[in-house]
PDB file of C-alpha atoms in Angstrom:
ATOM      1  CA  MET A   1      29.674 199.471  92.710  1.00  0.00           C
ATOM      2  CA  ALA A   2      31.064 202.609  94.338  1.00  0.00           C
ATOM      3  CA  LYS A   3      34.518 203.697  92.793  1.00  0.00           C
ATOM      4  CA  VAL A   4      37.627 202.213  93.987  1.00  0.00           C
ATOM      5  CA  ALA A   5      39.105 205.684  95.186  1.00  0.00           C
ATOM      6  CA  LEU A   6      36.011 206.283  97.446  1.00  0.00           C
ATOM      7  CA  ILE A   7      36.297 202.810  99.270  1.00  0.00           C
ATOM      8  CA  ASN A   8      40.416 203.557  99.435  1.00  0.00           C
ATOM      9  CA  ARG A   9      39.501 206.969 100.912  1.00  0.00           C
ATOM     10  CA  GLU A  10      37.344 205.390 103.580  1.00  0.00           C
ATOM     11  CA  LEU A  11      40.068 202.729 104.516  1.00  0.00           C
ATOM     12  CA  LYS A  12      42.258 205.494 104.830  1.00  0.00           C
ATOM     13  CA  ARG A  13      39.738 207.291 107.286  1.00  0.00           C
ATOM     14  CA  ARG A  14      39.450 204.476 109.220  1.00  0.00           C
ATOM     15  CA  ALA A  15      43.213 203.489 109.697  1.00  0.00           C
ATOM     16  CA  ALA A  16      43.495 207.441 110.418  1.00  0.00           C
ATOM     17  CA  VAL A  17      40.702 207.192 113.318  1.00  0.00           C
ATOM     18  CA  LYS A  18      42.390 204.054 114.728  1.00  0.00           C
ATOM     19  CA  LYS A  19      45.827 205.523 115.077  1.00  0.00           C
ATOM     20  CA  PHE A  20      44.635 208.623 116.635  1.00  0.00           C
ATOM     21  CA  ALA A  21      42.325 207.209 118.990  1.00  0.00           C
ATOM     22  CA  VAL A  22      44.182 206.994 122.149  1.00  0.00           C
ATOM     23  CA  LYS A  23      45.562 210.249 121.668  1.00  0.00           C
ATOM     24  CA  ARG A  24      42.151 211.972 121.083  1.00  0.00           C
ATOM     25  CA  ALA A  25      40.343 210.360 124.047  1.00  0.00           C
ATOM     26  CA  SER A  26      43.247 211.784 126.454  1.00  0.00           C
ATOM     27  CA  LEU A  27      42.748 215.098 124.872  1.00  0.00           C
ATOM     28  CA  VAL A  28      39.215 214.958 125.297  1.00  0.00           C
ATOM     29  CA  ALA A  29      39.718 213.669 128.796  1.00  0.00           C
ATOM     30  CA  ILE A  30      41.633 216.892 129.705  1.00  0.00           C
ATOM     31  CA  ILE A  31      39.418 219.363 127.906  1.00  0.00           C
ATOM     32  CA  ASN A  32      36.443 217.945 129.792  1.00  0.00           C
ATOM     33  CA  ASP A  33      38.119 217.810 132.949  1.00  0.00           C
ATOM     34  CA  SER A  34      36.507 220.566 135.227  1.00  0.00           C
ATOM     35  CA  LYS A  35      39.306 219.992 137.711  1.00  0.00           C
ATOM     36  CA  ALA A  36      42.018 220.800 135.194  1.00  0.00           C
ATOM     37  CA  ASP A  37      43.499 224.490 134.930  1.00  0.00           C
ATOM     38  CA  ASP A  38      42.233 226.668 132.116  1.00  0.00           C
ATOM     39  CA  ASP A  39      45.923 226.612 130.424  1.00  0.00           C
ATOM     40  CA  ALA A  40      46.156 223.009 129.951  1.00  0.00           C
ATOM     41  CA  ARG A  41      42.511 222.661 128.710  1.00  0.00           C
ATOM     42  CA  MET A  42      43.435 225.464 126.045  1.00  0.00           C
ATOM     43  CA  VAL A  43      46.705 223.695 125.366  1.00  0.00           C
ATOM     44  CA  ALA A  44      44.541 220.181 124.700  1.00  0.00           C
ATOM     45  CA  ARG A  45      42.003 222.111 122.792  1.00  0.00           C
ATOM     46  CA  GLU A  46      44.936 223.518 120.461  1.00  0.00           C
ATOM     47  CA  ALA A  47      46.409 220.067 120.140  1.00  0.00           C
ATOM     48  CA  LEU A  48      43.084 218.503 119.284  1.00  0.00           C
ATOM     49  CA  GLN A  49      42.525 221.040 116.730  1.00  0.00           C
ATOM     50  CA  ASN A  50      45.959 219.978 115.206  1.00  0.00           C
ATOM     51  CA  LEU A  51      45.232 216.572 115.086  1.00  0.00           C
ATOM     52  CA  PRO A  52      44.318 215.701 111.213  1.00  0.00           C
ATOM     53  CA  ARG A  53      40.470 215.957 110.188  1.00  0.00           C
ATOM     54  CA  ASN A  54      40.327 212.397 109.034  1.00  0.00           C
ATOM     55  CA  ALA A  55      41.414 211.328 112.664  1.00  0.00           C
ATOM     56  CA  SER A  56      37.666 212.238 113.835  1.00  0.00           C
ATOM     57  CA  PRO A  57      35.347 209.287 113.870  1.00  0.00           C
ATOM     58  CA  VAL A  58      32.522 211.376 112.773  1.00  0.00           C
ATOM     59  CA  ARG A  59      33.868 211.610 109.423  1.00  0.00           C
ATOM     60  CA  LEU A  60      33.656 207.788 108.975  1.00  0.00           C
ATOM     61  CA  ARG A  61      30.718 206.445 106.589  1.00  0.00           C
ATOM     62  CA  ASN A  62      29.521 202.799 106.593  1.00  0.00           C
ATOM     63  CA  ARG A  63      29.767 201.104 103.360  1.00  0.00           C
ATOM     64  CA  CYS A  64      28.877 197.624 101.961  1.00  0.00           C
ATOM     65  CA  ALA A  65      31.178 195.358 102.568  1.00  0.00           C
ATOM     66  CA  LEU A  66      30.847 193.735  99.187  1.00  0.00           C
ATOM     67  CA  THR A  67      29.830 196.980  96.613  1.00  0.00           C
ATOM     68  CA  GLY A  68      31.058 199.838  98.609  1.00  0.00           C
ATOM     69  CA  ARG A  69      27.611 201.396  98.734  1.00  0.00           C
ATOM     70  CA  PRO A  70      27.320 204.409 100.931  1.00  0.00           C
ATOM     71  CA  ARG A  71      23.624 204.419 101.717  1.00  0.00           C
ATOM     72  CA  GLY A  72      21.154 201.694 102.738  1.00  0.00           C
ATOM     73  CA  VAL A  73      23.579 199.811 105.051  1.00  0.00           C
ATOM     74  CA  TYR A  74      22.720 197.274 107.405  1.00  0.00           C
ATOM     75  CA  SER A  75      25.194 197.906 110.259  1.00  0.00           C
ATOM     76  CA  LYS A  76      24.659 194.281 111.766  1.00  0.00           C
ATOM     77  CA  PHE A  77      25.584 192.767 108.832  1.00  0.00           C
ATOM     78  CA  GLY A  78      27.662 195.178 107.015  1.00  0.00           C
ATOM     79  CA  LEU A  79      25.821 194.697 103.856  1.00  0.00           C
ATOM     80  CA  GLY A  80      23.929 197.301 101.492  1.00  0.00           C
ATOM     81  CA  ARG A  81      19.881 196.552 101.417  1.00  0.00           C
ATOM     82  CA  ASN A  82      20.472 194.767  97.609  1.00  0.00           C
ATOM     83  CA  LYS A  83      23.516 192.466  98.685  1.00  0.00           C
ATOM     84  CA  PHE A  84      21.658 191.775 101.786  1.00  0.00           C
ATOM     85  CA  ARG A  85      18.236 190.675 100.181  1.00  0.00           C
ATOM     86  CA  GLU A  86      20.141 188.678  97.450  1.00  0.00           C
ATOM     87  CA  ILE A  87      22.310 186.650 100.075  1.00  0.00           C
ATOM     88  CA  ALA A  88      19.010 186.394 102.513  1.00  0.00           C
ATOM     89  CA  MET A  89      17.214 184.811  99.461  1.00  0.00           C
ATOM     90  CA  ARG A  90      19.990 182.393  98.980  1.00  0.00           C
ATOM     91  CA  GLY A  91      19.658 181.147 102.574  1.00  0.00           C
ATOM     92  CA  GLU A  92      23.286 182.183 103.151  1.00  0.00           C
ATOM     93  CA  ILE A  93      22.807 184.464 106.503  1.00  0.00           C
ATOM     94  CA  PRO A  94      21.517 182.268 109.306  1.00  0.00           C
ATOM     95  CA  GLY A  95      18.310 182.806 110.904  1.00  0.00           C
ATOM     96  CA  ILE A  96      17.051 185.507 108.129  1.00  0.00           C
ATOM     97  CA  THR A  97      13.533 184.299 106.365  1.00  0.00           C
ATOM     98  CA  LYS A  98      11.582 186.099 104.345  1.00  0.00           C
ATOM     99  CA  ALA A  99       8.587 187.056 105.979  1.00  0.00           C
ATOM    100  CA  SER A 100       4.913 185.289 105.245  1.00  0.00           C
ATOM    101  CA  TRP A 101       1.606 185.674 107.226  1.00  0.00           C
TER     102      TRP A 101
END
C-alpha cells in the first residue's frame, strides 16, 4: 500500500487540475489563436506560467483505487495489476475470465 501522504498529494493535484481547468483552457486558446495580437498572447503566456504547477494535468499520476500503487494500473478499471487479478479471480468483475485454450 502506498503512503497515505502520496495518495493525499495526488488528490490535491486532481482538485487543483479541476479548479483551474477552465482558466487554463481559455489561456491556451488565446495562446494558440494566430489571429490574436502578440501582446495579448504574451500576457496569456505569462498568466499561464503564473498558475500553480499542480494545475497542469501532466503532473497527474494514475493510481490504484484500492492500494494507491502507481505502476501497473489498468486505467479502464482503476485497479493495480495485483488487485485486478485478485478481484477477477473471485469473479467480481463482469465479463472478465481467465484465459484457457
